[in-house]
Amino acid sequence: MKSNTNKVILFYSLATLIIVVTYHTMAQHFVNEQSISTYGYTKDIIFVIITSLFLKIILSKNDEISTRNFNTQKKINEAIRESNDKYDIVAKATSDTIWDWKLEEDQFSWNKGIESVFGYSQDNIIVNSNWWFEKIHPEDSIKMSVRLYSFIEQKTEKWQDQYRFKCADNTYKYVLDRAFLLKDKNGKAIRMIGAIQDITKQKEEENRLKLLETVIIQSKDSIIITEPKSKQSKIPNIIYANPAFTAMSGYTPDEIIGKSPNLFKRPNSDNSNLKKLLKAIKFKKEYQIETILLSKVKKEYCVRLSMAPIFNSEKELSHWVSILRDITEEKKQEKEKEQLIRELTQNNNDLKQFSYITSHNLRAPLSNLTGLLQLLEETTIHDPELQEILNGFNQSTQLLNNTVNDLARVIAIKDKPAITKENVDLEELFLHIFQQLDTMITDQNPLIQLHFNTKTLHTHKPYLESIFLNLVSNALKYKSEKRKLQITITTQKVKNTTVILIHDNGIGIDLIRNKDKIFGLYQRFHLKPDSKGLGLYLVKSQVEIMGGTVEIDSEIDKGTTLTITFKN
């Protein structure tokens, strides 16, 4: 600056001196008056010198002012640059998106956060407030707009709101928007500057916590939360109890918060569970017990208590959460069930003993009666009425003997659940059964079809033979007089089971009337003289002892299908 001033003064001095010299030279030439010329020449030179000095003083003052203004402006610019740098650093550190809204011009500007946080490049942004409002979720837009314009009208300095802001990928983020208002000297709002913070994770966590809170409040199980540490060998103090706990214990939150759950301990209760629980608390381990507590009205109730430690992000114990389930009714039902099982077991043993005694005690009299009747057969009886009585007595004795034998078979099956298993050739087994029923098969002349997709079965052979002997003989006995008897036997594997189907086209059974008692003991469904109602009962008993299942499908005058399933 100073060198420029000196150059200006030098240029001014030389220029004016040249003008003065030129002027006086020309005047002397034309006027030729030496005295006048010398005086005027001297005066003009002095004037030039004086004006140069004044000019120098003025320019020096201007230089000082300019230098001072320049330095001031430089400091201001440096401060602005430093402020902007700090502003950018803070914006990056807080991940805030800064916006600047000039209200009168409706001019909107965004910092780089609009791209880093929401994915919009500056080329995609329209610099007015409409673009901003269009990106606000429709459910939040009206509410947020009303609050914002109410804030501007009231001219309050600070404003904040939460809403959902649309990203460039059409998803929404929860944001916290905070702003302040700038006004002119007349108090008119002219500018608004705000910072948008992405709070999506916080909002999701808040919603999750609200959901958990709802679950805890609505839970049917009692939940209490205690402090992490205990004092004087006590359970840590309670800081929260849900409504279910109040309903179960009778204590309100005001009565128990800040106190140890020891207040529910019974006077004469066993301390072993409490000691184990305190040990688990000491070592920060989860613990489960079943214990009896005392309610506010001094009523005992049984609970299943599960106490678990809660650790914070630094792996430090922060709380204990205990879940208490009232199992008083459950325990009562367990006792009743145990008592019922004991009674049923005793009754079953009594019935079994009675069956043994009955079958054993009846055998000797039956043997005597049978022997006497055989002796009478060798004696000639001339009285027809007496002969008829003896025949009826002989028949009744034989029926009673068969019944005792059947009862013995049932007892033998029920009393031997452990059976030996072997590989049974099914085709060979059925051929053996057909040989045993040769007389009946010859009389009935049925059409028998065998389809063995599975030929062997690992099971108890005597029971299996008895089952199929019963079923095939039933098919032969209960054939229809209207058509030729057909018996179809099929074996197949279905997944991990072997399925055996025995189908006949006999007279069938009315399952609508007899379905619930089809496998019952001594249940007869036809008026055949040799029907005892024992066959299907024995079949079901033997199949179940062998670990299988049996199902029946039958229809009157169409036939019957027995489906027997064994696990491989």
Coordinates of C-alpha atoms in Angstrom, one line a residue:
M1 CA 0.0 0.0 0.0
K2 CA 2.8 2.5 1.0
S3 CA 4.8 1.9 -2.2
N4 CA 1.6 2.5 -4.3
T5 CA 1.1 5.8 -2.4
N6 CA 4.7 7.0 -3.0
K7 CA 4.3 6.1 -6.7
V8 CA 1.2 8.2 -7.0
I9 CA 2.8 11.2 -5.3
L10 CA 5.9 10.9 -7.4
F11 CA 3.8 10.6 -10.5
Y12 CA 1.7 13.7 -9.4
S13 CA 4.9 15.8 -8.6
L14 CA 6.6 15.0 -11.9
A15 CA 3.5 15.6 -13.9
T16 CA 2.7 19.0 -12.3
L17 CA 6.4 20.1 -12.5
I18 CA 6.5 19.3 -16.2
I19 CA 3.3 21.3 -16.6
V20 CA 4.7 24.2 -14.7
V21 CA 8.1 24.2 -16.6
T22 CA 6.3 23.9 -19.9
Y23 CA 3.9 26.7 -19.1
H24 CA 6.6 29.1 -18.0
T25 CA 8.9 28.3 -20.9
M26 CA 6.1 29.1 -23.3
A27 CA 5.1 32.3 -21.4
Q28 CA 8.7 33.6 -21.3
H29 CA 9.0 33.0 -25.0
F30 CA 5.9 35.0 -25.9
V31 CA 5.8 37.6 -23.1
N32 CA 9.6 38.1 -22.5
E33 CA 9.2 39.5 -19.0
Q34 CA 11.9 38.0 -16.9
S35 CA 10.8 39.3 -13.5
I36 CA 7.2 38.1 -13.8
S37 CA 8.3 34.8 -15.1
T38 CA 10.7 34.1 -12.3
Y39 CA 8.2 35.0 -9.6
G40 CA 5.4 32.9 -11.1
Y41 CA 7.7 30.0 -11.7
T42 CA 8.8 30.0 -8.1
K43 CA 5.3 30.3 -6.8
D44 CA 4.0 27.4 -9.0
I45 CA 6.9 25.1 -7.9
I46 CA 6.1 25.9 -4.2
F47 CA 2.4 25.2 -4.9
V48 CA 3.3 21.9 -6.5
I49 CA 5.5 20.9 -3.5
I50 CA 2.8 21.9 -1.0
T51 CA 0.0 20.1 -2.9
S52 CA 2.2 17.0 -3.1
L53 CA 2.7 17.1 0.6
F54 CA -1.1 17.4 1.2
L55 CA -1.8 14.6 -1.2
K56 CA 0.8 12.4 0.5
I57 CA -0.8 13.1 3.9
I58 CA -4.3 12.3 2.5
L59 CA -3.2 9.2 0.7
S60 CA -1.3 8.0 3.8
K61 CA -4.4 8.4 5.9
N62 CA -6.4 6.5 3.3
D63 CA -3.8 3.8 3.3
E64 CA -4.0 3.4 7.0
I65 CA -7.8 3.2 6.9
S66 CA -7.6 0.7 4.0
T67 CA -5.0 -1.4 5.8
R68 CA -7.0 -1.4 8.9
N69 CA -10.2 -2.4 7.0
F70 CA -8.3 -5.0 5.1
N71 CA -6.9 -6.5 8.3
T72 CA -10.3 -6.4 10.0
Q73 CA -11.9 -8.1 7.0
K74 CA -9.1 -10.6 6.9
K75 CA -9.7 -11.5 10.5
I76 CA -13.5 -11.7 9.9
N77 CA -12.9 -14.0 6.9
E78 CA -10.5 -16.2 8.9
A79 CA -13.1 -16.4 11.7
I80 CA -15.8 -17.3 9.3
R81 CA -13.6 -19.9 7.7
E82 CA -12.7 -21.3 11.1
S83 CA -16.3 -21.3 12.1
N84 CA -17.3 -23.1 8.9
D85 CA -14.6 -25.7 9.5
K86 CA -15.8 -26.2 13.1
Y87 CA -19.4 -26.4 11.8
D88 CA -18.5 -29.0 9.2
I89 CA -16.6 -31.0 11.9
V90 CA -19.5 -30.9 14.3
A91 CA -21.9 -31.8 11.5
K92 CA -19.8 -34.8 10.6
A93 CA -19.3 -35.8 14.3
T94 CA -23.0 -35.6 15.1
S95 CA -24.2 -36.9 11.7
D96 CA -26.6 -34.0 11.6
T97 CA -28.1 -32.7 8.4
I98 CA -28.1 -28.9 8.5
W99 CA -30.7 -26.8 6.6
D100 CA -31.1 -23.1 6.1
W101 CA -34.4 -21.6 5.1
K102 CA -34.8 -18.0 4.0
L103 CA -38.4 -17.4 4.7
E104 CA -39.2 -14.4 2.5
E105 CA -37.5 -15.8 -0.6
D106 CA -38.6 -19.4 0.3
Q107 CA -35.0 -20.4 -0.4
F108 CA -33.7 -23.6 1.1
S109 CA -30.2 -24.9 1.3
W110 CA -28.8 -28.2 2.8
N111 CA -25.3 -29.3 3.9
K112 CA -23.6 -32.5 2.8
G113 CA -25.6 -34.5 5.4
I114 CA -28.5 -34.6 3.0
E115 CA -26.4 -36.9 0.8
S116 CA -24.5 -38.9 3.5
V117 CA -27.6 -39.5 5.6
F118 CA -30.5 -39.6 3.2
G119 CA -28.8 -40.3 -0.1
Y120 CA -29.8 -37.1 -2.1
S121 CA -27.2 -35.4 -4.2
Q122 CA -27.3 -31.6 -4.5
D123 CA -28.5 -32.0 -8.1
N124 CA -31.7 -33.9 -6.9
I125 CA -32.7 -31.2 -4.5
I126 CA -35.1 -28.4 -5.2
V127 CA -34.1 -25.3 -3.2
N128 CA -37.5 -24.5 -1.7
S129 CA -39.6 -25.6 1.3
N130 CA -42.0 -27.7 -0.9
W131 CA -39.3 -30.3 -1.6
W132 CA -38.7 -30.6 2.2
F133 CA -42.4 -31.0 3.0
E134 CA -42.9 -33.6 0.2
K135 CA -40.3 -35.8 1.8
I136 CA -42.1 -36.0 5.1
H137 CA -44.2 -39.1 5.7
P138 CA -47.9 -38.4 4.8
E139 CA -49.0 -39.5 8.3
D140 CA -46.6 -37.0 9.9
S141 CA -46.8 -34.1 7.4
I142 CA -50.0 -32.3 8.5
K143 CA -49.2 -32.6 12.2
M144 CA -45.6 -31.4 11.7
S145 CA -46.6 -28.5 9.3
V146 CA -49.2 -27.2 11.8
R147 CA -46.6 -27.2 14.6
L148 CA -44.0 -25.6 12.4
Y149 CA -46.1 -22.7 11.1
S150 CA -47.6 -22.1 14.6
F151 CA -44.0 -21.8 15.8
I152 CA -43.1 -19.3 13.1
E153 CA -46.3 -17.2 13.8
Q154 CA -45.6 -17.2 17.5
K155 CA -42.0 -16.2 16.8
T156 CA -40.6 -18.5 19.4
E157 CA -36.9 -18.8 19.1
K158 CA -36.4 -22.6 19.4
W159 CA -38.4 -25.4 17.8
Q160 CA -38.1 -29.2 17.6
D161 CA -40.2 -32.1 16.3
Q162 CA -40.0 -35.8 15.4
Y163 CA -41.2 -37.2 12.1
R164 CA -40.3 -39.6 9.3
F165 CA -38.2 -38.4 6.4
K166 CA -38.1 -40.1 3.0
C167 CA -34.7 -41.3 1.8
A168 CA -33.6 -41.4 -1.8
D169 CA -34.2 -45.2 -1.9
N170 CA -37.9 -44.5 -0.9
T171 CA -37.4 -45.8 2.7
Y172 CA -38.2 -43.7 5.7
K173 CA -36.0 -42.7 8.7
Y174 CA -37.2 -41.4 12.0
V175 CA -35.6 -37.9 12.5
L176 CA -35.4 -35.4 15.3
D177 CA -35.5 -31.9 13.8
R178 CA -34.4 -28.9 15.9
A179 CA -34.2 -25.3 14.7
F180 CA -34.0 -21.7 15.8
L181 CA -35.5 -18.6 14.3
L182 CA -33.7 -15.4 13.1
K183 CA -35.6 -12.1 13.2
D184 CA -34.9 -8.6 11.8
K185 CA -34.8 -5.4 14.0
N186 CA -38.6 -5.2 13.7
G187 CA -39.1 -8.7 15.1
K188 CA -40.1 -10.2 11.7
A189 CA -39.0 -13.8 11.1
I190 CA -36.7 -13.8 8.2
R191 CA -34.6 -17.0 8.5
M192 CA -34.7 -20.4 10.1
I193 CA -31.7 -22.7 10.6
G194 CA -32.2 -26.3 11.7
A195 CA -30.4 -29.6 12.2
I196 CA -31.9 -33.0 11.4
Q197 CA -30.6 -36.0 13.4
D198 CA -31.3 -39.6 12.3
I199 CA -32.9 -41.3 15.4
T200 CA -34.2 -44.5 13.6
K201 CA -32.2 -46.8 15.7
Q202 CA -33.2 -45.0 18.9
K203 CA -36.8 -45.1 17.8
E204 CA -36.7 -48.8 17.0
E205 CA -35.1 -49.4 20.4
E206 CA -37.8 -47.2 22.0
N207 CA -40.5 -49.2 20.3
R208 CA -38.9 -52.5 21.2
L209 CA -38.7 -51.4 24.9
K210 CA -42.4 -50.3 24.8
L211 CA -43.3 -53.7 23.4
L212 CA -41.3 -55.4 26.2
E213 CA -42.9 -53.1 28.7
T214 CA -46.3 -54.1 27.4
V215 CA -45.4 -57.8 27.6
I216 CA -44.2 -57.4 31.2
I217 CA -47.3 -55.5 32.2
Q218 CA -49.7 -57.9 30.5
S219 CA -47.9 -61.0 31.5
K220 CA -49.8 -63.5 33.6
D221 CA -46.6 -64.5 35.4
S222 CA -45.3 -62.3 38.2
I223 CA -42.1 -60.3 37.3
I224 CA -39.9 -58.4 39.7
I225 CA -36.7 -56.6 39.0
T226 CA -34.1 -56.1 41.7
E227 CA -30.9 -54.2 42.3
P228 CA -27.6 -56.0 41.3
K229 CA -26.1 -56.2 44.8
S230 CA -27.5 -57.5 48.1
K231 CA -26.7 -56.6 51.7
Q232 CA -26.7 -58.6 54.9
S233 CA -27.3 -61.9 53.3
K234 CA -30.6 -60.8 51.7
I235 CA -32.0 -60.9 48.2
P236 CA -31.4 -57.5 46.4
N237 CA -34.0 -54.8 46.9
I238 CA -36.9 -54.6 44.5
I239 CA -37.0 -51.7 42.0
Y240 CA -40.0 -52.9 39.9
A241 CA -42.9 -55.3 40.2
N242 CA -45.6 -55.9 37.5
P243 CA -49.3 -56.0 38.2
A244 CA -49.4 -59.8 38.1
F245 CA -47.2 -59.8 41.2
T246 CA -49.5 -57.5 43.0
A247 CA -52.4 -59.7 42.1
M248 CA -50.5 -62.8 43.3
S249 CA -49.0 -61.6 46.5
G250 CA -51.4 -58.8 47.5
Y251 CA -48.5 -56.3 47.9
T252 CA -48.7 -53.0 46.0
P253 CA -45.6 -51.6 44.4
D254 CA -45.4 -48.8 47.0
E255 CA -45.2 -51.5 49.7
I256 CA -42.4 -53.5 48.2
I257 CA -40.2 -51.2 46.1
G258 CA -36.9 -50.5 47.9
K259 CA -37.3 -53.6 50.0
S260 CA -35.9 -57.1 49.8
P261 CA -38.2 -60.0 48.8
N262 CA -37.2 -61.6 52.1
L263 CA -40.4 -60.0 53.5
F264 CA -42.4 -62.9 51.8
K265 CA -40.4 -65.5 53.6
R266 CA -42.4 -67.7 56.0
P267 CA -41.5 -67.8 59.6
N268 CA -40.9 -71.6 59.7
S269 CA -39.7 -72.1 56.2
D270 CA -36.7 -74.1 55.1
N271 CA -33.6 -71.9 54.6
S272 CA -31.8 -74.3 52.3
N273 CA -33.5 -72.8 49.1
L274 CA -32.7 -69.3 50.3
K275 CA -29.0 -70.2 50.9
K276 CA -28.8 -71.7 47.4
L277 CA -30.4 -68.6 45.9
L278 CA -28.0 -66.3 47.7
K279 CA -25.1 -68.4 46.5
A280 CA -26.3 -68.1 42.9
I281 CA -26.6 -64.3 43.4
K282 CA -23.0 -64.2 44.8
F283 CA -21.6 -66.0 41.8
K284 CA -24.0 -64.2 39.3
K285 CA -25.6 -67.4 38.1
E286 CA -29.2 -68.1 37.0
Y287 CA -31.2 -70.1 39.6
Q288 CA -34.6 -71.9 39.6
I289 CA -36.5 -73.1 42.6
E290 CA -39.9 -74.2 43.7
T291 CA -40.8 -72.6 47.0
I292 CA -43.7 -71.5 49.2
L293 CA -44.3 -67.8 49.8
L294 CA -46.6 -65.9 52.1
S295 CA -49.0 -63.4 50.7
K296 CA -50.0 -60.1 52.4
V297 CA -53.0 -61.8 54.0
K298 CA -50.7 -64.5 55.4
K299 CA -51.9 -67.1 52.9
E300 CA -49.3 -69.6 51.6
Y301 CA -48.9 -70.2 47.9
C302 CA -46.5 -72.3 45.9
V303 CA -44.4 -70.7 43.1
R304 CA -41.8 -71.7 40.6
L305 CA -39.2 -69.0 40.7
S306 CA -36.6 -68.3 38.0
M307 CA -34.0 -65.6 38.8
A308 CA -31.6 -64.5 36.0
P309 CA -28.8 -61.9 36.0
I310 CA -28.9 -59.0 33.5
F311 CA -25.5 -57.6 32.3
N312 CA -24.9 -54.3 30.5
S313 CA -22.7 -53.6 27.5
E314 CA -19.6 -53.6 29.7
K315 CA -20.5 -57.1 31.0
E316 CA -21.2 -55.6 34.4
L317 CA -24.2 -56.9 36.4
S318 CA -26.9 -54.3 36.3
H319 CA -30.1 -56.0 37.6
W320 CA -31.7 -59.3 38.5
V321 CA -35.0 -60.3 36.8
S322 CA -37.2 -62.9 38.6
I323 CA -40.2 -64.6 37.1
L324 CA -42.6 -66.2 39.5
R325 CA -45.4 -68.5 38.4
D326 CA -48.1 -69.6 40.9
I327 CA -48.2 -73.4 40.8
T328 CA -50.4 -73.9 43.8
E329 CA -53.2 -75.4 41.7
E330 CA -50.7 -77.3 39.6
K331 CA -49.2 -78.9 42.7
K332 CA -52.7 -79.7 44.0
Q333 CA -53.6 -81.4 40.7
E334 CA -50.3 -83.3 40.8
K335 CA -51.1 -84.6 44.3
E336 CA -54.6 -85.6 43.2
K337 CA -53.1 -87.3 40.1
E338 CA -50.6 -89.2 42.2
Q339 CA -53.4 -90.3 44.6
L340 CA -55.5 -91.4 41.7
I341 CA -52.6 -93.4 40.1
R342 CA -52.0 -95.1 43.5
E343 CA -55.7 -95.9 43.7
L344 CA -55.9 -97.2 40.1
T345 CA -52.7 -99.2 40.6
Q346 CA -54.1 -100.8 43.7
N347 CA -57.5 -101.5 42.0
N348 CA -55.7 -103.0 39.1
N349 CA -53.7 -105.2 41.3
D350 CA -56.8 -106.2 43.2
L351 CA -58.6 -107.0 40.0
K352 CA -55.6 -109.0 38.7
Q353 CA -55.4 -110.9 42.0
F354 CA -59.2 -111.5 41.9
S355 CA -58.9 -112.8 38.3
Y356 CA -56.0 -115.2 39.3
I357 CA -58.0 -116.4 42.3
T358 CA -61.2 -116.8 40.3
S359 CA -59.6 -118.7 37.4
H360 CA -57.6 -120.9 39.8
N361 CA -60.4 -121.6 42.2
L362 CA -62.9 -122.4 39.4
R363 CA -60.6 -124.9 37.7
A364 CA -60.8 -127.6 40.4
P365 CA -64.7 -127.6 40.6
L366 CA -64.9 -127.5 36.8
S367 CA -62.5 -130.5 36.5
N368 CA -64.6 -132.4 39.0
L369 CA -67.9 -131.5 37.1
T370 CA -66.3 -132.5 33.8
G371 CA -65.2 -135.8 35.2
L372 CA -68.6 -136.6 36.7
L373 CA -70.3 -135.7 33.5
Q374 CA -68.0 -138.0 31.6
L375 CA -68.9 -140.8 34.0
L376 CA -72.6 -140.1 33.5
E377 CA -72.2 -140.4 29.7
E378 CA -71.2 -144.1 30.3
T379 CA -74.4 -144.6 32.3
T380 CA -77.7 -145.5 30.6
I381 CA -80.4 -143.1 31.5
H382 CA -84.0 -144.0 30.6
D383 CA -85.7 -140.9 31.8
P384 CA -85.9 -138.4 28.9
E385 CA -86.3 -135.4 31.1
L386 CA -83.3 -136.3 33.2
Q387 CA -81.3 -136.8 30.1
E388 CA -82.3 -133.4 28.8
I389 CA -81.3 -131.8 32.1
L390 CA -77.9 -133.5 32.1
N391 CA -77.3 -132.4 28.5
G392 CA -78.0 -128.8 29.4
F393 CA -75.8 -129.1 32.5
N394 CA -73.0 -130.5 30.4
Q395 CA -73.3 -127.6 27.9
S396 CA -73.3 -125.0 30.6
T397 CA -70.3 -126.6 32.2
Q398 CA -68.4 -126.6 28.9
L399 CA -69.3 -122.8 28.4
L400 CA -68.1 -122.0 31.9
N401 CA -64.8 -123.9 31.2
N402 CA -64.3 -122.0 27.9
T403 CA -64.9 -118.7 29.8
V404 CA -62.3 -119.6 32.4
N405 CA -59.8 -120.5 29.7
D406 CA -60.5 -117.2 27.9
L407 CA -60.0 -115.3 31.1
A408 CA -56.7 -117.1 31.7
R409 CA -55.6 -116.1 28.2
V410 CA -56.4 -112.5 28.8
I411 CA -54.6 -112.5 32.1
A412 CA -51.5 -114.1 30.4
I413 CA -51.5 -111.4 27.7
K414 CA -51.9 -108.5 30.1
D415 CA -49.4 -109.8 32.6
K416 CA -46.5 -110.3 30.1
P417 CA -45.7 -106.9 28.5
A418 CA -42.1 -108.0 27.8
I419 CA -42.0 -110.2 24.7
T420 CA -39.3 -111.8 22.6
K421 CA -39.1 -110.7 18.9
E422 CA -37.9 -112.5 15.9
N423 CA -38.0 -112.2 12.1
V424 CA -41.3 -113.7 10.9
D425 CA -41.9 -114.8 7.4
L426 CA -45.5 -113.5 6.8
E427 CA -46.2 -115.7 3.7
E428 CA -45.2 -118.8 5.6
L429 CA -47.2 -117.7 8.7
F430 CA -50.4 -117.3 6.7
L431 CA -50.0 -120.6 5.0
H432 CA -49.7 -122.2 8.4
I433 CA -52.9 -120.4 9.5
F434 CA -54.7 -121.7 6.4
Q435 CA -53.6 -125.2 7.3
Q436 CA -55.1 -124.8 10.8
L437 CA -58.4 -123.6 9.3
D438 CA -58.4 -126.2 6.5
T439 CA -61.8 -127.6 7.5
M440 CA -63.5 -124.2 7.5
I441 CA -61.8 -123.1 4.3
T442 CA -62.9 -126.4 2.6
D443 CA -66.5 -125.8 3.7
Q444 CA -66.6 -122.1 2.7
N445 CA -64.4 -122.3 -0.4
P446 CA -63.5 -118.6 -0.3
L447 CA -61.4 -116.7 -2.8
I448 CA -58.2 -115.8 -0.9
Q449 CA -55.8 -113.2 -2.4
L450 CA -52.3 -112.5 -1.0
H451 CA -50.3 -109.4 -1.9
F452 CA -47.0 -109.4 0.1
N453 CA -45.0 -106.2 -0.7
T454 CA -43.3 -106.8 2.6
K455 CA -42.6 -110.5 3.4
T456 CA -40.9 -110.3 6.8
L457 CA -41.7 -108.6 10.1
H458 CA -39.6 -108.4 13.3
T459 CA -42.0 -109.1 16.1
H460 CA -43.4 -111.8 18.5
K461 CA -44.5 -114.7 16.3
P462 CA -47.0 -116.5 18.7
Y463 CA -49.0 -113.3 19.2
L464 CA -48.9 -112.5 15.5
E465 CA -50.2 -116.0 14.6
S466 CA -53.0 -115.7 17.2
I467 CA -54.0 -112.2 15.8
F468 CA -54.3 -113.4 12.2
L469 CA -55.9 -116.7 13.2
N470 CA -58.6 -114.7 14.9
L471 CA -59.2 -112.3 12.0
V472 CA -59.2 -115.0 9.2
S473 CA -61.5 -117.2 11.2
N474 CA -63.9 -114.2 11.9
A475 CA -64.0 -113.6 8.1
L476 CA -64.9 -117.2 7.5
K477 CA -67.5 -117.3 10.3
Y478 CA -69.2 -114.1 9.3
K479 CA -69.5 -114.5 5.6
S480 CA -72.5 -113.2 3.6
E481 CA -75.0 -115.8 2.2
K482 CA -75.6 -113.5 -0.8
R483 CA -72.2 -113.7 -2.4
K484 CA -69.0 -115.8 -2.6
L485 CA -66.6 -114.9 0.2
Q486 CA -63.5 -113.0 -0.8
I487 CA -60.5 -112.5 1.6
T488 CA -57.7 -110.1 0.6
I489 CA -54.5 -109.8 2.7
T490 CA -52.0 -107.1 1.8
T491 CA -48.7 -106.1 3.4
Q492 CA -46.8 -103.0 2.5
K493 CA -44.2 -100.5 3.9
V494 CA -45.3 -96.9 4.6
K495 CA -42.4 -94.7 5.6
N496 CA -41.0 -96.4 8.8
T497 CA -44.0 -98.7 9.4
T498 CA -45.3 -102.0 8.1
V499 CA -49.0 -102.0 7.3
I500 CA -51.1 -105.2 7.1
L501 CA -54.7 -105.1 5.7
I502 CA -57.2 -107.9 6.0
H503 CA -60.3 -107.3 3.9
D504 CA -63.4 -109.4 3.5
N505 CA -66.8 -108.9 1.8
G506 CA -68.8 -110.5 4.7
I507 CA -71.8 -109.3 6.6
G508 CA -69.9 -106.4 8.2
I509 CA -70.5 -104.5 11.5
D510 CA -72.6 -101.4 12.3
L511 CA -69.9 -99.0 13.4
I512 CA -72.3 -96.2 13.9
R513 CA -73.9 -98.0 16.9
N514 CA -70.9 -100.0 18.0
K515 CA -67.8 -97.9 17.3
D516 CA -66.9 -97.1 20.9
K517 CA -67.2 -100.8 22.0
I518 CA -65.9 -102.5 18.9
F519 CA -62.7 -103.8 20.8
G520 CA -64.4 -104.3 24.1
L521 CA -64.3 -107.5 26.2
Y522 CA -67.3 -109.8 25.5
Q523 CA -68.9 -107.5 23.0
R524 CA -71.0 -109.4 20.5
F525 CA -72.3 -107.8 17.3
H526 CA -74.0 -110.9 15.6
L527 CA -76.3 -113.6 16.9
K528 CA -74.0 -116.5 15.9
P529 CA -74.2 -119.4 18.5
D530 CA -70.4 -119.7 18.7
S531 CA -69.8 -115.9 19.0
K532 CA -68.2 -115.1 22.4
G533 CA -67.1 -111.4 21.9
L534 CA -63.5 -112.1 22.7
G535 CA -61.6 -112.2 19.4
L536 CA -61.3 -108.5 18.6
Y537 CA -60.5 -107.7 22.3
L538 CA -57.6 -110.2 22.2
V539 CA -56.4 -108.9 18.8
K540 CA -56.2 -105.3 20.1
S541 CA -54.5 -106.4 23.3
Q542 CA -51.9 -108.4 21.5
V543 CA -51.2 -105.7 18.8
E544 CA -50.7 -103.0 21.5
I545 CA -48.4 -105.2 23.5
M546 CA -46.3 -105.7 20.3
G547 CA -46.2 -101.9 19.9
G548 CA -48.6 -101.6 17.1
T549 CA -52.0 -100.1 16.4
V550 CA -55.2 -101.6 14.9
E551 CA -58.1 -99.8 13.2
I552 CA -61.4 -101.2 11.8
D553 CA -63.5 -100.0 8.9
S554 CA -66.8 -101.8 8.4
E555 CA -70.2 -101.4 6.8
I556 CA -73.3 -103.6 7.1
D557 CA -73.6 -106.1 4.2
K558 CA -70.5 -104.7 2.5
G559 CA -67.6 -106.1 4.5
T560 CA -64.8 -105.3 6.9
T561 CA -61.2 -104.1 6.7
L562 CA -58.8 -104.4 9.6
T563 CA -55.6 -102.2 9.3
I564 CA -52.7 -103.3 11.6
T565 CA -49.6 -101.1 11.7
F566 CA -46.3 -102.0 13.2
K567 CA -43.2 -99.7 13.5
N568 CA -40.2 -101.1 11.7

